[in-house]
Amino acid sequence: MNRADDTLAVEIWKGGTDGRLAAFEVPLRANQTVLDVVTWVQRHRDPALAYRFACRVGMCGSCAMTVNGKPRWTCRTHVAKVAVERHLTIEPLRNLPVIKDLACDMTVFFEKWQAARGRFEGRTTRHDEVVQLAPDTPARVAIDAGIECINCAVCYAACDVVAWKPDYLGPAALNRAWTLQNDTRDAGQEARLAAVAGDAGCHNCHSLQGCVAHCPKALNPTAAIAGLKRAVFRAALSGDL
Amino acid sequence: MWSSYLYVAQRLTAFVLAPLVLVHLALIVFAVQDGLSAAEILGRTRGSLGWGCFYGIFVVAAAIHAAIGMRSVAAEFLRWRGWGLEASATCFGLSLIVLGARAVAAVVL
């Protein structure tokens, strides 16, 4: 393709699941992010382009897309680091239904968080003392390792097991369940262990570590899932499952 | 929950198989030192309660382990679910037990 040195050739997914890639030429800028590129296309070339973002600073987990075949958070992904010969292909996340263009339906992703009981269940009231969690205990260290998840679904899109077995709960929901299983204040651990031991649960993970390779927060959901597997294993042997 | 117990069974049979496979591989290397012949193999195994138990346990553990593994492969790559999957995996495991037991009986009895 003949194009000026200061432009970027961008292909963006248009339509639903049966859509196709549309080509755009976008001005190349210093420190440009992939989200900047998508925004430029919407503002200058295709006002109907659908995509999702909110914070633009890597906190909200809204803007994940597939960039040159890999799931990424687009607001913190610099074009200079991912463009191949000034070319970008931007598609919606894998493993989720496409609503339109780059916007996926996240419903199933968040339903799986609930299915894994990924919510805190307290045992105290406002009248009780605030429970102290010592920062150096093994349980607190395990929580710290997984607590920074921003629900961006990059790990879910990267997971081959989800692609092969769509009912699998996936790395994000199980990572969240593991942080709660280590929370000494939580009262729902027995039910949560049963939830992650179900047929769609943690033992489906093959430790392929696509989630680890792509997590923008550098978390290790595979390690969290391994922790859940050990807990399920012990519970099954002791008849507590 | 059923597949969690299958996961546990597959891991437990892996614990059993790990040392058995190592002994089996070492035996293969040892057995061919003086040439591999039916007489040499049968001389070692025929009437041996120890080798009978060794390979009997090997067969049962391998059949359980492999059947659970094949069940996962079929579920993921063929999108197979339901009673057909469970029945096929069970038949596969039972077939391995029958074939393996027949082989063990042939060299021990």
Short mmCIF file of C-alpha atoms in Angstrom, two decimals:
data_model
loop_
_atom_site.label_atom_id
_atom_site.label_comp_id
_atom_site.label_asym_id
_atom_site.label_seq_id
_atom_site.Cartn_x
_atom_site.Cartn_y
_atom_site.Cartn_z
CA MET A 1 0.00 0.00 0.00
CA ASN A 2 1.34 3.47 -0.92
CA ARG A 3 0.77 5.91 1.86
CA ALA A 4 2.50 8.82 3.51
CA ASP A 5 5.10 8.16 6.20
CA ASP A 6 3.00 10.02 8.73
CA THR A 7 -0.06 7.78 8.44
CA LEU A 8 -1.13 4.51 9.89
CA ALA A 9 -3.09 1.84 7.97
CA VAL A 10 -5.86 0.68 10.27
CA GLU A 11 -8.40 -2.08 9.74
CA ILE A 12 -11.35 -1.98 12.13
CA TRP A 13 -14.08 -4.56 12.60
CA LYS A 14 -17.46 -3.29 11.46
CA GLY A 15 -20.78 -4.99 12.13
CA GLY A 16 -21.74 -7.91 14.33
CA THR A 17 -20.35 -11.43 14.46
CA ASP A 18 -20.78 -11.68 10.69
CA GLY A 19 -19.16 -8.31 10.07
CA ARG A 20 -15.96 -7.52 8.20
CA LEU A 21 -12.85 -5.35 8.46
CA ALA A 22 -13.00 -1.78 7.11
CA ALA A 23 -9.82 0.06 6.14
CA PHE A 24 -8.91 3.57 7.34
CA GLU A 25 -5.88 5.79 7.03
CA VAL A 26 -5.13 7.57 10.31
CA PRO A 27 -2.53 10.30 11.03
CA LEU A 28 0.40 8.94 13.01
CA ARG A 29 1.12 10.92 16.20
CA ALA A 30 3.74 10.75 18.93
CA ASN A 31 2.64 8.83 22.04
CA GLN A 32 -0.54 7.78 20.26
CA THR A 33 -2.56 4.99 21.87
CA VAL A 34 -4.75 2.47 20.08
CA LEU A 35 -7.76 4.09 21.76
CA ASP A 36 -6.65 7.44 20.26
CA VAL A 37 -6.71 5.79 16.83
CA VAL A 38 -10.22 4.40 17.31
CA THR A 39 -11.45 7.76 18.61
CA TRP A 40 -9.90 9.59 15.63
CA VAL A 41 -11.66 7.23 13.21
CA GLN A 42 -15.00 7.79 14.93
CA ARG A 43 -14.62 11.57 14.99
CA HIS A 44 -13.24 12.04 11.48
CA ARG A 45 -14.19 9.07 9.32
CA ASP A 46 -16.97 6.93 10.74
CA PRO A 47 -19.29 8.59 13.30
CA ALA A 48 -21.30 5.36 13.60
CA LEU A 49 -18.31 3.35 14.84
CA ALA A 50 -19.27 1.68 18.14
CA TYR A 51 -16.66 1.14 20.84
CA ARG A 52 -16.45 1.41 24.60
CA PHE A 53 -14.20 3.40 26.90
CA ALA A 54 -14.46 5.46 30.07
CA CYS A 55 -11.41 6.42 32.13
CA ARG A 56 -8.64 6.39 29.47
CA VAL A 57 -6.04 5.76 32.21
CA GLY A 58 -6.15 1.99 32.72
CA MET A 59 -8.51 1.88 35.67
CA CYS A 60 -11.99 1.09 34.40
CA GLY A 61 -11.38 -1.94 32.19
CA SER A 62 -13.81 -0.76 29.49
CA CYS A 63 -11.66 -0.37 26.38
CA ALA A 64 -10.22 -3.83 25.80
CA MET A 65 -10.08 -4.90 22.14
CA THR A 66 -8.16 -7.32 19.99
CA VAL A 67 -5.19 -5.48 18.51
CA ASN A 68 -3.20 -7.26 15.81
CA GLY A 69 -4.64 -10.55 17.06
CA LYS A 70 -3.94 -10.06 20.78
CA PRO A 71 -6.32 -8.83 23.49
CA ARG A 72 -5.13 -5.54 24.97
CA TRP A 73 -6.31 -2.54 27.00
CA THR A 74 -6.28 0.02 24.23
CA CYS A 75 -5.99 3.16 26.38
CA ARG A 76 -2.58 2.10 27.68
CA THR A 77 -1.33 0.43 24.50
CA HIS A 78 0.92 2.65 22.46
CA VAL A 79 0.66 2.32 18.70
CA ALA A 80 4.46 2.43 18.42
CA LYS A 81 4.73 -0.78 20.43
CA VAL A 82 2.13 -2.86 18.59
CA ALA A 83 1.93 -1.59 14.99
CA VAL A 84 3.59 -3.82 12.43
CA GLU A 85 4.94 -1.75 9.52
CA ARG A 86 2.52 1.05 10.52
CA HIS A 87 -0.42 -1.30 10.29
CA LEU A 88 -3.05 -2.10 12.93
CA THR A 89 -5.96 -4.52 12.91
CA ILE A 90 -8.51 -3.74 15.63
CA GLU A 91 -11.27 -6.23 16.38
CA PRO A 92 -13.67 -6.90 19.28
CA LEU A 93 -12.61 -9.22 22.10
CA ARG A 94 -12.73 -12.95 21.44
CA ASN A 95 -15.05 -15.27 23.39
CA LEU A 96 -17.78 -12.63 23.82
CA PRO A 97 -20.81 -11.88 21.60
CA VAL A 98 -20.29 -8.82 19.41
CA ILE A 99 -22.99 -6.17 19.79
CA LYS A 100 -21.66 -3.89 17.06
CA ASP A 101 -18.18 -3.09 15.72
CA LEU A 102 -15.77 -3.08 18.70
CA ALA A 103 -18.37 -3.28 21.47
CA CYS A 104 -18.89 -6.73 23.00
CA ASP A 105 -21.74 -7.90 25.17
CA MET A 106 -20.06 -8.35 28.58
CA THR A 107 -23.15 -9.90 30.18
CA VAL A 108 -21.88 -13.48 30.21
CA PHE A 109 -18.51 -12.31 31.61
CA PHE A 110 -20.14 -10.64 34.61
CA GLU A 111 -22.69 -13.44 35.03
CA LYS A 112 -19.76 -15.79 35.48
CA TRP A 113 -18.37 -13.55 38.24
CA GLN A 114 -21.68 -14.06 40.00
CA ALA A 115 -21.75 -17.79 39.20
CA ALA A 116 -18.31 -18.09 40.85
CA ARG A 117 -19.73 -16.13 43.81
CA GLY A 118 -17.19 -13.40 43.19
CA ARG A 119 -18.73 -11.04 45.72
CA PHE A 120 -17.79 -10.34 49.31
CA GLU A 121 -20.14 -11.83 51.88
CA GLY A 122 -19.64 -10.15 55.21
CA ARG A 123 -20.32 -11.66 58.62
CA THR A 124 -20.24 -8.52 60.77
CA THR A 125 -22.41 -5.45 61.18
CA ARG A 126 -21.55 -1.78 61.52
CA HIS A 127 -21.66 -2.27 65.28
CA ASP A 128 -18.78 -4.77 65.29
CA GLU A 129 -15.11 -3.92 65.47
CA VAL A 130 -13.34 -3.42 62.14
CA VAL A 131 -11.40 -6.63 61.47
CA GLN A 132 -7.67 -6.15 60.98
CA LEU A 133 -5.95 -8.01 58.14
CA ALA A 134 -2.23 -8.23 58.82
CA PRO A 135 -0.40 -7.45 55.56
CA ASP A 136 2.23 -10.15 55.97
CA THR A 137 0.00 -13.20 56.42
CA PRO A 138 0.06 -15.76 53.54
CA ALA A 139 -3.68 -15.26 52.96
CA ARG A 140 -3.32 -11.49 52.67
CA VAL A 141 -0.31 -11.90 50.34
CA ALA A 142 -2.43 -14.21 48.13
CA ILE A 143 -5.20 -11.59 48.06
CA ASP A 144 -2.76 -8.82 47.16
CA ALA A 145 -1.47 -10.86 44.21
CA GLY A 146 -4.90 -10.91 42.56
CA ILE A 147 -6.82 -7.94 43.90
CA GLU A 148 -5.87 -5.38 41.22
CA CYS A 149 -8.12 -6.92 38.55
CA ILE A 150 -10.02 -4.21 36.61
CA ASN A 151 -12.57 -6.60 34.95
CA CYS A 152 -11.33 -5.76 31.45
CA ALA A 153 -11.96 -9.33 30.16
CA VAL A 154 -8.58 -9.45 28.40
CA CYS A 155 -7.81 -12.72 30.21
CA TYR A 156 -11.23 -14.10 29.28
CA ALA A 157 -10.59 -13.30 25.60
CA ALA A 158 -7.10 -14.80 25.80
CA CYS A 159 -8.30 -18.06 27.36
CA ASP A 160 -8.31 -20.99 24.94
CA VAL A 161 -10.32 -23.11 27.39
CA VAL A 162 -13.17 -20.56 27.26
CA ALA A 163 -13.00 -20.78 23.45
CA TRP A 164 -13.21 -24.57 23.56
CA LYS A 165 -15.70 -24.80 26.42
CA PRO A 166 -17.85 -21.65 26.51
CA ASP A 167 -19.50 -22.47 29.85
CA TYR A 168 -16.10 -22.43 31.66
CA LEU A 169 -16.12 -19.68 34.29
CA GLY A 170 -12.83 -18.26 33.05
CA PRO A 171 -9.73 -16.68 34.60
CA ALA A 172 -11.17 -13.39 35.89
CA ALA A 173 -14.09 -14.88 37.83
CA LEU A 174 -11.90 -17.60 39.33
CA ASN A 175 -9.15 -15.12 40.22
CA ARG A 176 -11.74 -13.06 42.08
CA ALA A 177 -13.07 -16.17 43.82
CA TRP A 178 -9.54 -17.04 44.97
CA THR A 179 -9.00 -13.58 46.53
CA LEU A 180 -12.27 -14.01 48.46
CA GLN A 181 -11.40 -17.57 49.54
CA ASN A 182 -8.35 -16.06 51.24
CA ASP A 183 -10.32 -13.25 52.89
CA THR A 184 -10.74 -14.15 56.55
CA ARG A 185 -13.67 -11.69 56.84
CA ASP A 186 -15.68 -13.47 54.16
CA ALA A 187 -18.53 -15.78 55.19
CA GLY A 188 -19.31 -17.40 51.84
CA GLN A 189 -16.28 -19.63 51.36
CA GLU A 190 -18.03 -23.00 51.57
CA ALA A 191 -20.63 -22.07 48.96
CA ARG A 192 -17.99 -20.40 46.80
CA LEU A 193 -15.79 -23.50 46.82
CA ALA A 194 -18.80 -25.56 45.70
CA ALA A 195 -19.47 -22.99 42.96
CA VAL A 196 -15.94 -23.15 41.54
CA ALA A 197 -15.92 -26.96 41.84
CA GLY A 198 -18.88 -27.27 39.46
CA ASP A 199 -18.68 -28.65 35.94
CA ALA A 200 -17.73 -25.22 34.58
CA GLY A 201 -15.22 -24.69 37.38
CA CYS A 202 -11.53 -24.37 38.11
CA HIS A 203 -10.43 -27.90 37.16
CA ASN A 204 -11.15 -27.10 33.48
CA CYS A 205 -8.03 -24.88 33.43
CA HIS A 206 -5.11 -26.50 31.56
CA SER A 207 -2.60 -23.91 32.84
CA LEU A 208 -1.97 -22.65 29.31
CA GLN A 209 -1.35 -19.21 30.87
CA GLY A 210 -2.78 -17.11 28.06
CA CYS A 211 -4.36 -15.05 30.85
CA VAL A 212 -0.97 -14.50 32.48
CA ALA A 213 0.66 -13.53 29.20
CA HIS A 214 -1.97 -10.92 28.34
CA CYS A 215 -3.21 -9.50 31.68
CA PRO A 216 -2.50 -5.74 31.46
CA LYS A 217 -2.19 -5.60 35.25
CA ALA A 218 0.41 -8.40 35.24
CA LEU A 219 -1.73 -10.61 37.44
CA ASN A 220 -1.44 -14.39 37.47
CA PRO A 221 -4.94 -15.92 37.28
CA THR A 222 -3.40 -19.34 36.53
CA ALA A 223 -1.79 -19.33 39.98
CA ALA A 224 -5.09 -18.30 41.56
CA ILE A 225 -6.89 -21.13 39.75
CA ALA A 226 -4.18 -23.57 40.90
CA GLY A 227 -4.93 -22.43 44.45
CA LEU A 228 -8.63 -23.15 43.93
CA LYS A 229 -7.78 -26.58 42.46
CA ARG A 230 -5.78 -27.43 45.59
CA ALA A 231 -8.64 -26.27 47.82
CA VAL A 232 -11.19 -28.30 45.81
CA PHE A 233 -8.87 -31.33 45.89
CA ARG A 234 -8.55 -31.18 49.68
CA ALA A 235 -12.29 -30.64 50.14
CA ALA A 236 -13.13 -33.58 47.86
CA LEU A 237 -10.78 -35.92 49.74
CA SER A 238 -12.15 -34.87 53.12
CA GLY A 239 -15.77 -35.12 51.94
CA ASP A 240 -16.46 -31.40 52.42
CA LEU A 241 -17.36 -30.67 48.82
CA MET B 1 -19.40 -31.32 40.95
CA TRP B 2 -19.07 -34.66 39.15
CA SER B 3 -16.18 -33.38 37.06
CA SER B 4 -14.40 -32.19 40.21
CA TYR B 5 -14.35 -35.76 41.46
CA LEU B 6 -13.12 -36.88 38.04
CA TYR B 7 -10.35 -34.27 38.35
CA VAL B 8 -9.40 -35.70 41.75
CA ALA B 9 -9.47 -39.27 40.38
CA GLN B 10 -7.25 -38.25 37.48
CA ARG B 11 -4.73 -36.59 39.79
CA LEU B 12 -4.69 -39.54 42.21
CA THR B 13 -4.13 -42.01 39.37
CA ALA B 14 -1.34 -39.73 38.12
CA PHE B 15 0.34 -40.07 41.54
CA VAL B 16 0.09 -43.85 41.20
CA LEU B 17 1.24 -43.90 37.57
CA ALA B 18 4.31 -41.69 37.99
CA PRO B 19 6.50 -44.27 39.81
CA LEU B 20 4.99 -47.18 37.87
CA VAL B 21 5.88 -45.56 34.53
CA LEU B 22 9.46 -44.92 35.71
CA VAL B 23 9.86 -48.58 36.75
CA HIS B 24 8.26 -49.70 33.49
CA LEU B 25 10.65 -47.56 31.40
CA ALA B 26 13.65 -48.78 33.41
CA LEU B 27 12.47 -52.35 32.92
CA ILE B 28 12.25 -51.85 29.15
CA VAL B 29 15.87 -50.66 29.08
CA PHE B 30 16.92 -53.54 31.35
CA ALA B 31 14.91 -56.20 29.48
CA VAL B 32 16.52 -55.58 26.08
CA GLN B 33 20.08 -55.88 27.40
CA ASP B 34 20.27 -59.57 26.48
CA GLY B 35 17.97 -59.36 23.45
CA LEU B 36 14.22 -59.16 23.51
CA SER B 37 12.50 -62.53 23.33
CA ALA B 38 9.14 -63.93 24.43
CA ALA B 39 10.88 -66.61 26.46
CA GLU B 40 12.91 -64.03 28.35
CA ILE B 41 9.84 -61.92 29.17
CA LEU B 42 7.69 -64.88 30.16
CA GLY B 43 10.52 -66.27 32.26
CA ARG B 44 10.41 -63.13 34.35
CA THR B 45 6.65 -62.64 34.55
CA ARG B 46 5.01 -66.10 34.43
CA GLY B 47 3.67 -67.04 37.86
CA SER B 48 4.98 -63.78 39.37
CA LEU B 49 2.51 -62.32 41.83
CA GLY B 50 4.64 -59.16 42.08
CA TRP B 51 4.66 -58.38 38.34
CA GLY B 52 1.00 -59.36 38.15
CA CYS B 53 0.11 -56.82 40.85
CA PHE B 54 2.46 -54.20 39.35
CA TYR B 55 0.92 -54.32 35.90
CA GLY B 56 -2.60 -54.95 37.24
CA ILE B 57 -2.45 -51.70 39.18
CA PHE B 58 -0.82 -50.02 36.16
CA VAL B 59 -3.70 -51.06 33.91
CA VAL B 60 -6.44 -49.89 36.26
CA ALA B 61 -4.75 -46.54 36.96
CA ALA B 62 -3.98 -45.93 33.27
CA ALA B 63 -7.54 -46.81 32.23
CA ILE B 64 -9.09 -44.37 34.74
CA HIS B 65 -6.55 -41.65 33.96
CA ALA B 66 -6.86 -41.95 30.18
CA ALA B 67 -10.64 -42.20 30.12
CA ILE B 68 -11.00 -38.97 32.12
CA GLY B 69 -8.46 -37.26 29.87
CA MET B 70 -10.23 -38.41 26.70
CA ARG B 71 -13.53 -37.18 28.16
CA SER B 72 -12.02 -33.68 28.48
CA VAL B 73 -10.56 -33.81 24.96
CA ALA B 74 -13.94 -34.86 23.54
CA ALA B 75 -15.78 -32.15 25.50
CA GLU B 76 -13.42 -29.40 24.36
CA PHE B 77 -12.63 -30.33 20.77
CA LEU B 78 -15.86 -32.06 19.75
CA ARG B 79 -18.12 -29.88 21.97
CA TRP B 80 -19.59 -33.16 23.21
CA ARG B 81 -21.84 -33.01 26.31
CA GLY B 82 -24.36 -35.15 28.18
CA TRP B 83 -24.89 -38.84 28.62
CA GLY B 84 -23.27 -39.77 25.30
CA LEU B 85 -19.99 -38.26 26.49
CA GLU B 86 -20.18 -39.99 29.89
CA ALA B 87 -21.12 -43.36 28.35
CA SER B 88 -18.37 -43.15 25.72
CA ALA B 89 -15.69 -42.22 28.27
CA THR B 90 -16.84 -45.05 30.55
CA CYS B 91 -16.78 -47.56 27.67
CA PHE B 92 -13.32 -46.34 26.68
CA GLY B 93 -12.04 -46.85 30.24
CA LEU B 94 -13.64 -50.28 30.57
CA SER B 95 -12.17 -51.30 27.21
CA LEU B 96 -8.70 -50.32 28.41
CA ILE B 97 -9.20 -52.34 31.59
CA VAL B 98 -10.34 -55.43 29.64
CA LEU B 99 -7.56 -55.18 27.07
CA GLY B 100 -4.95 -54.46 29.73
CA ALA B 101 -6.14 -57.23 32.05
CA ARG B 102 -6.02 -59.66 29.13
CA ALA B 103 -2.42 -58.67 28.39
CA VAL B 104 -1.41 -58.97 32.06
CA ALA B 105 -3.08 -62.38 32.30
CA ALA B 106 -1.27 -63.52 29.14
CA VAL B 107 2.19 -62.90 30.57
CA VAL B 108 1.53 -63.77 34.24
CA LEU B 109 -0.75 -66.81 34.20
#
